[in-house]
Amino acid sequence: MTTSNKHPGAPWRNFYGRIKGKNLKQSQEAYLDEDLAALSPGAIDWDDNPERTPLDTKAMFDGKPVWLEIGFGGGEHMVHQAVNNPDVGIIGCEPYINGVAMLLGKIRQSGATNLKVHPGDVRNLFDVLPAQSLDKAFLLYPDPWPKKRHHRRRAVTPEYLDPLARALKPGAEFRVATDIPDYVRQTMIEVPKAGFEWLAEGPSDWRDPWGDWISTRYEQKALREGRVPHYMTFRKI
């Protein structure tokens, strides 16, 4: 466990996930050194922005619609969406630095220019996102925290959903994918309570992936291990 904030004015936020795994490749170290700073959305963490001055999301992407991916893993989906939607800008948050390095390599390879990357806690980003500034958000195969006593750490709790709802425009889409049945249950209870409506009309609407979906390494692992993905689509009321 580490705490995500050091500034004396910051709220106490425990962060329980991994920050770094095995040693990075030399090429990945280079991506972090050479590319990450230029992809910053702006001053987000408390040490950099203690006044919590809001980000200028309109200027960030020259007025384009703004999407958010919460925990982008290795970046496959984020880069896929950026390449196929050049008319939008996408902010990705991921505290796991190995995943950030993987994403940076994919960005170089793809040539995508409509991405911003925050290598840290999305709750700090929520602090400085203007109200109703996001047009779409993704939460794809989040950390399952399978033990019951850890369910409060999940990203479908009010600590995450309430500020997300504030940052999303009315009518904005929120996609959640998970292969953990109990995570599905918690999502279906908590997300509507935060001001969203579920858009499913039949079983195919949660059994079949979205038309613009690209399968990630986390999904491939789930399928290999016999778990069933669920694809839930919500709309901000």
mmCIF file of C-alpha atoms in Angstrom:
data_model
loop_
_atom_site.group_PDB
_atom_site.id
_atom_site.type_symbol
_atom_site.label_atom_id
_atom_site.label_comp_id
_atom_site.label_asym_id
_atom_site.label_seq_id
_atom_site.Cartn_x
_atom_site.Cartn_y
_atom_site.Cartn_z
ATOM 1 C CA MET A 1 0.000 0.000 0.000
ATOM 2 C CA THR A 2 1.146 3.491 -0.777
ATOM 3 C CA THR A 3 -0.574 6.824 -0.382
ATOM 4 C CA SER A 4 -1.098 8.776 -3.559
ATOM 5 C CA ASN A 5 -0.618 12.272 -2.102
ATOM 6 C CA LYS A 6 2.193 13.904 -0.127
ATOM 7 C CA HIS A 7 1.066 17.531 -0.095
ATOM 8 C CA PRO A 8 -0.115 18.601 3.406
ATOM 9 C CA GLY A 9 -3.389 19.944 2.012
ATOM 10 C CA ALA A 10 -4.253 16.806 0.074
ATOM 11 C CA PRO A 11 -7.041 14.462 1.173
ATOM 12 C CA TRP A 12 -5.959 11.123 2.552
ATOM 13 C CA ARG A 13 -6.212 8.651 -0.306
ATOM 14 C CA ASN A 14 -4.761 5.208 0.052
ATOM 15 C CA PHE A 15 -3.631 3.596 -3.161
ATOM 16 C CA TYR A 16 -3.466 -0.201 -3.023
ATOM 17 C CA GLY A 17 -2.471 -1.226 -6.528
ATOM 18 C CA ARG A 18 0.975 -1.908 -7.939
ATOM 19 C CA ILE A 19 3.025 1.090 -9.035
ATOM 20 C CA LYS A 20 5.818 -0.868 -10.695
ATOM 21 C CA GLY A 21 6.455 -4.480 -11.614
ATOM 22 C CA LYS A 22 9.461 -6.176 -13.137
ATOM 23 C CA ASN A 23 12.341 -4.143 -14.512
ATOM 24 C CA LEU A 24 11.578 -2.093 -17.571
ATOM 25 C CA LYS A 25 13.294 -2.721 -20.878
ATOM 26 C CA GLN A 26 15.836 -0.133 -21.972
ATOM 27 C CA SER A 27 13.479 0.952 -24.762
ATOM 28 C CA GLN A 28 10.649 1.430 -22.257
ATOM 29 C CA GLU A 29 12.872 3.550 -20.016
ATOM 30 C CA ALA A 30 13.583 5.667 -23.080
ATOM 31 C CA TYR A 31 9.865 6.092 -23.807
ATOM 32 C CA LEU A 32 9.306 7.334 -20.266
ATOM 33 C CA ASP A 33 12.268 9.717 -20.405
ATOM 34 C CA GLU A 34 11.600 11.059 -23.884
ATOM 35 C CA ASP A 35 7.820 10.987 -24.417
ATOM 36 C CA LEU A 36 5.861 11.072 -21.169
ATOM 37 C CA ALA A 37 6.277 14.729 -20.177
ATOM 38 C CA ALA A 38 5.037 15.971 -23.555
ATOM 39 C CA LEU A 39 1.866 13.915 -23.174
ATOM 40 C CA SER A 40 0.891 15.368 -19.798
ATOM 41 C CA PRO A 41 -2.656 16.772 -19.590
ATOM 42 C CA GLY A 42 -1.356 19.440 -17.197
ATOM 43 C CA ALA A 43 -0.763 19.901 -13.475
ATOM 44 C CA ILE A 44 -2.763 17.183 -11.708
ATOM 45 C CA ASP A 45 -1.090 15.922 -8.549
ATOM 46 C CA TRP A 46 -1.315 17.951 -5.360
ATOM 47 C CA ASP A 47 2.383 18.778 -5.245
ATOM 48 C CA ASP A 48 2.137 20.260 -8.752
ATOM 49 C CA ASN A 49 -1.262 21.910 -8.362
ATOM 50 C CA PRO A 50 -2.075 22.552 -4.696
ATOM 51 C CA GLU A 51 -4.712 25.155 -5.603
ATOM 52 C CA ARG A 52 -6.492 22.459 -7.687
ATOM 53 C CA THR A 53 -6.752 24.798 -10.668
ATOM 54 C CA PRO A 54 -8.989 23.101 -13.267
ATOM 55 C CA LEU A 55 -7.489 21.791 -16.470
ATOM 56 C CA ASP A 56 -8.419 23.519 -19.720
ATOM 57 C CA THR A 57 -9.824 20.470 -21.471
ATOM 58 C CA LYS A 58 -11.074 22.533 -24.422
ATOM 59 C CA ALA A 59 -7.626 23.894 -25.206
ATOM 60 C CA MET A 60 -6.002 20.521 -24.520
ATOM 61 C CA PHE A 61 -7.426 18.997 -27.696
ATOM 62 C CA ASP A 62 -8.317 22.126 -29.694
ATOM 63 C CA GLY A 63 -11.995 21.923 -28.798
ATOM 64 C CA LYS A 64 -12.452 18.254 -29.684
ATOM 65 C CA PRO A 65 -14.695 16.015 -27.552
ATOM 66 C CA VAL A 66 -12.749 14.516 -24.637
ATOM 67 C CA TRP A 67 -12.827 10.867 -23.570
ATOM 68 C CA LEU A 68 -11.302 9.295 -20.462
ATOM 69 C CA GLU A 69 -9.936 5.780 -19.954
ATOM 70 C CA ILE A 70 -9.557 4.858 -16.286
ATOM 71 C CA GLY A 71 -6.720 2.355 -15.915
ATOM 72 C CA PHE A 72 -5.613 1.682 -19.494
ATOM 73 C CA GLY A 73 -3.487 -1.390 -18.685
ATOM 74 C CA GLY A 74 -1.095 -1.915 -21.587
ATOM 75 C CA GLY A 75 -2.784 0.733 -23.719
ATOM 76 C CA GLU A 76 -4.174 -1.474 -26.522
ATOM 77 C CA HIS A 77 -7.713 -0.132 -26.297
ATOM 78 C CA MET A 78 -6.709 3.484 -25.775
ATOM 79 C CA VAL A 79 -4.468 3.604 -28.841
ATOM 80 C CA HIS A 80 -7.055 1.697 -30.902
ATOM 81 C CA GLN A 81 -9.705 4.279 -30.043
ATOM 82 C CA ALA A 82 -7.353 7.201 -30.671
ATOM 83 C CA VAL A 83 -6.351 5.944 -34.124
ATOM 84 C CA ASN A 84 -9.947 5.234 -35.123
ATOM 85 C CA ASN A 85 -11.341 8.473 -33.672
ATOM 86 C CA PRO A 86 -8.958 11.258 -34.713
ATOM 87 C CA ASP A 87 -11.736 13.803 -34.120
ATOM 88 C CA VAL A 88 -11.656 13.238 -30.334
ATOM 89 C CA GLY A 89 -9.025 13.583 -27.635
ATOM 90 C CA ILE A 90 -8.443 10.830 -25.070
ATOM 91 C CA ILE A 91 -6.959 11.151 -21.588
ATOM 92 C CA GLY A 92 -5.675 7.940 -20.039
ATOM 93 C CA CYS A 93 -4.913 7.367 -16.361
ATOM 94 C CA GLU A 94 -2.752 4.482 -15.187
ATOM 95 C CA PRO A 95 -0.604 4.372 -12.028
ATOM 96 C CA TYR A 96 1.248 1.191 -13.045
ATOM 97 C CA ILE A 97 4.382 2.540 -14.686
ATOM 98 C CA ASN A 98 5.044 -0.657 -16.665
ATOM 99 C CA GLY A 99 1.670 -0.212 -18.348
ATOM 100 C CA VAL A 100 2.468 3.438 -19.033
ATOM 101 C CA ALA A 101 5.715 2.425 -20.721
ATOM 102 C CA MET A 102 3.854 -0.141 -22.838
ATOM 103 C CA LEU A 103 1.352 2.507 -23.900
ATOM 104 C CA LEU A 104 4.099 4.944 -24.897
ATOM 105 C CA GLY A 105 5.622 2.318 -27.180
ATOM 106 C CA LYS A 106 2.238 1.753 -28.824
ATOM 107 C CA ILE A 107 1.746 5.501 -29.271
ATOM 108 C CA ARG A 108 5.101 5.765 -31.037
ATOM 109 C CA GLN A 109 4.227 2.869 -33.302
ATOM 110 C CA SER A 110 0.751 4.169 -34.138
ATOM 111 C CA GLY A 111 1.644 7.819 -34.619
ATOM 112 C CA ALA A 112 -1.481 8.884 -32.680
ATOM 113 C CA THR A 113 -1.388 12.530 -31.642
ATOM 114 C CA ASN A 114 -4.737 12.869 -29.840
ATOM 115 C CA LEU A 115 -3.730 11.329 -26.489
ATOM 116 C CA LYS A 116 -2.764 12.613 -23.063
ATOM 117 C CA VAL A 117 -1.385 10.413 -20.287
ATOM 118 C CA HIS A 118 -1.506 10.794 -16.505
ATOM 119 C CA PRO A 119 0.725 8.175 -14.847
ATOM 120 C CA GLY A 120 -1.072 8.285 -11.513
ATOM 121 C CA ASP A 121 -4.276 8.109 -9.497
ATOM 122 C CA VAL A 122 -7.421 9.037 -11.423
ATOM 123 C CA ARG A 123 -8.897 10.556 -8.265
ATOM 124 C CA ASN A 124 -6.339 13.348 -8.498
ATOM 125 C CA LEU A 125 -7.385 13.932 -12.103
ATOM 126 C CA PHE A 126 -11.047 14.079 -11.083
ATOM 127 C CA ASP A 127 -10.165 16.946 -8.731
ATOM 128 C CA VAL A 128 -9.115 19.148 -11.638
ATOM 129 C CA LEU A 129 -11.472 18.071 -14.430
ATOM 130 C CA PRO A 130 -14.101 20.750 -15.070
ATOM 131 C CA ALA A 131 -17.711 19.749 -14.549
ATOM 132 C CA GLN A 132 -19.347 18.278 -17.653
ATOM 133 C CA SER A 133 -16.077 18.251 -19.599
ATOM 134 C CA LEU A 134 -16.054 14.582 -20.683
ATOM 135 C CA ASP A 135 -18.025 13.045 -23.546
ATOM 136 C CA LYS A 136 -17.250 9.374 -22.828
ATOM 137 C CA ALA A 137 -15.451 7.235 -20.248
ATOM 138 C CA PHE A 138 -14.123 3.685 -20.130
ATOM 139 C CA LEU A 139 -13.451 1.352 -17.192
ATOM 140 C CA LEU A 140 -12.153 -1.855 -18.761
ATOM 141 C CA TYR A 141 -11.109 -4.907 -16.757
ATOM 142 C CA PRO A 142 -10.326 -2.971 -13.583
ATOM 143 C CA ASP A 143 -8.491 -4.574 -10.684
ATOM 144 C CA PRO A 144 -11.082 -7.068 -9.380
ATOM 145 C CA TRP A 145 -10.203 -6.925 -5.664
ATOM 146 C CA PRO A 146 -11.937 -10.298 -5.225
ATOM 147 C CA LYS A 147 -11.939 -10.473 -1.408
ATOM 148 C CA LYS A 148 -15.141 -9.073 0.069
ATOM 149 C CA ARG A 149 -13.316 -6.839 2.522
ATOM 150 C CA HIS A 150 -11.533 -5.209 -0.420
ATOM 151 C CA HIS A 151 -14.642 -4.402 -2.484
ATOM 152 C CA ARG A 152 -14.540 -0.816 -1.193
ATOM 153 C CA ARG A 153 -11.311 -0.383 -3.168
ATOM 154 C CA ARG A 154 -13.048 -1.024 -6.464
ATOM 155 C CA ALA A 155 -13.533 1.722 -9.046
ATOM 156 C CA VAL A 156 -17.327 1.281 -8.978
ATOM 157 C CA THR A 157 -17.672 2.898 -5.560
ATOM 158 C CA PRO A 158 -18.880 6.441 -4.815
ATOM 159 C CA GLU A 159 -15.311 7.671 -4.300
ATOM 160 C CA TYR A 160 -14.768 7.170 -8.041
ATOM 161 C CA LEU A 161 -18.260 7.267 -9.516
ATOM 162 C CA ASP A 162 -19.444 10.536 -7.983
ATOM 163 C CA PRO A 163 -16.593 12.667 -9.377
ATOM 164 C CA LEU A 164 -16.789 10.804 -12.680
ATOM 165 C CA ALA A 165 -20.487 11.616 -12.927
ATOM 166 C CA ARG A 166 -19.719 15.271 -12.226
ATOM 167 C CA ALA A 167 -17.096 15.354 -14.997
ATOM 168 C CA LEU A 168 -19.295 13.667 -17.629
ATOM 169 C CA LYS A 169 -21.725 15.626 -19.753
ATOM 170 C CA PRO A 170 -25.409 14.674 -19.584
ATOM 171 C CA GLY A 171 -25.951 11.940 -22.163
ATOM 172 C CA ALA A 172 -22.300 10.857 -22.085
ATOM 173 C CA GLU A 173 -21.554 7.156 -22.371
ATOM 174 C CA PHE A 174 -19.774 5.146 -19.678
ATOM 175 C CA ARG A 175 -18.529 1.671 -20.606
ATOM 176 C CA VAL A 176 -17.548 -0.972 -18.071
ATOM 177 C CA ALA A 177 -16.068 -4.371 -18.949
ATOM 178 C CA THR A 178 -15.250 -7.091 -16.433
ATOM 179 C CA ASP A 179 -15.102 -10.876 -16.225
ATOM 180 C CA ILE A 180 -15.766 -11.010 -12.466
ATOM 181 C CA PRO A 181 -19.426 -11.854 -11.671
ATOM 182 C CA ASP A 182 -19.429 -10.039 -8.341
ATOM 183 C CA TYR A 183 -17.916 -6.968 -9.989
ATOM 184 C CA VAL A 184 -20.820 -7.052 -12.446
ATOM 185 C CA ARG A 185 -23.251 -7.135 -9.543
ATOM 186 C CA GLN A 186 -21.574 -4.224 -7.777
ATOM 187 C CA THR A 187 -21.441 -2.236 -11.022
ATOM 188 C CA MET A 188 -25.136 -2.745 -11.653
ATOM 189 C CA ILE A 189 -25.968 -1.536 -8.147
ATOM 190 C CA GLU A 190 -23.557 1.375 -7.750
ATOM 191 C CA VAL A 191 -23.373 2.972 -11.208
ATOM 192 C CA PRO A 192 -27.111 3.756 -11.473
ATOM 193 C CA LYS A 193 -27.010 5.197 -7.945
ATOM 194 C CA ALA A 194 -24.364 7.658 -9.158
ATOM 195 C CA GLY A 195 -26.668 9.079 -11.837
ATOM 196 C CA PHE A 196 -26.432 6.702 -14.787
ATOM 197 C CA GLU A 197 -28.950 4.582 -16.686
ATOM 198 C CA TRP A 198 -28.130 1.144 -18.060
ATOM 199 C CA LEU A 199 -28.756 0.963 -21.800
ATOM 200 C CA ALA A 200 -29.182 -2.793 -22.271
ATOM 201 C CA GLU A 201 -32.356 -3.990 -23.970
ATOM 202 C CA GLY A 202 -31.452 -7.659 -24.274
ATOM 203 C CA PRO A 203 -28.757 -10.212 -23.358
ATOM 204 C CA SER A 204 -26.609 -9.408 -26.392
ATOM 205 C CA ASP A 205 -26.143 -5.894 -25.023
ATOM 206 C CA TRP A 206 -23.957 -7.203 -22.214
ATOM 207 C CA ARG A 207 -22.743 -10.488 -23.681
ATOM 208 C CA ASP A 208 -21.371 -9.114 -26.960
ATOM 209 C CA PRO A 209 -18.522 -6.596 -27.092
ATOM 210 C CA TRP A 210 -19.016 -3.122 -28.481
ATOM 211 C CA GLY A 211 -18.732 -2.749 -32.237
ATOM 212 C CA ASP A 212 -15.496 -0.761 -31.941
ATOM 213 C CA TRP A 213 -13.961 -3.093 -29.342
ATOM 214 C CA ILE A 214 -10.434 -4.479 -29.461
ATOM 215 C CA SER A 215 -9.692 -7.404 -27.189
ATOM 216 C CA THR A 216 -7.015 -6.613 -24.604
ATOM 217 C CA ARG A 217 -4.466 -8.885 -22.979
ATOM 218 C CA TYR A 218 -6.571 -8.862 -19.796
ATOM 219 C CA GLU A 219 -9.591 -10.108 -21.716
ATOM 220 C CA GLN A 220 -7.537 -12.783 -23.455
ATOM 221 C CA LYS A 221 -6.335 -14.007 -20.066
ATOM 222 C CA ALA A 222 -9.918 -14.123 -18.783
ATOM 223 C CA LEU A 223 -11.053 -16.154 -21.790
ATOM 224 C CA ARG A 224 -8.136 -18.575 -21.442
ATOM 225 C CA GLU A 225 -9.071 -19.121 -17.818
ATOM 226 C CA GLY A 226 -12.725 -19.733 -18.644
ATOM 227 C CA ARG A 227 -14.246 -16.517 -17.330
ATOM 228 C CA VAL A 228 -17.083 -14.749 -19.151
ATOM 229 C CA PRO A 229 -16.679 -11.084 -20.088
ATOM 230 C CA HIS A 230 -19.551 -8.663 -19.510
ATOM 231 C CA TYR A 231 -19.852 -5.419 -21.448
ATOM 232 C CA MET A 232 -22.048 -2.871 -19.688
ATOM 233 C CA THR A 233 -23.038 0.440 -21.236
ATOM 234 C CA PHE A 234 -24.439 3.322 -19.202
ATOM 235 C CA ARG A 235 -25.562 6.846 -20.032
ATOM 236 C CA LYS A 236 -25.104 9.817 -17.741
ATOM 237 C CA ILE A 237 -28.508 11.181 -16.824
#
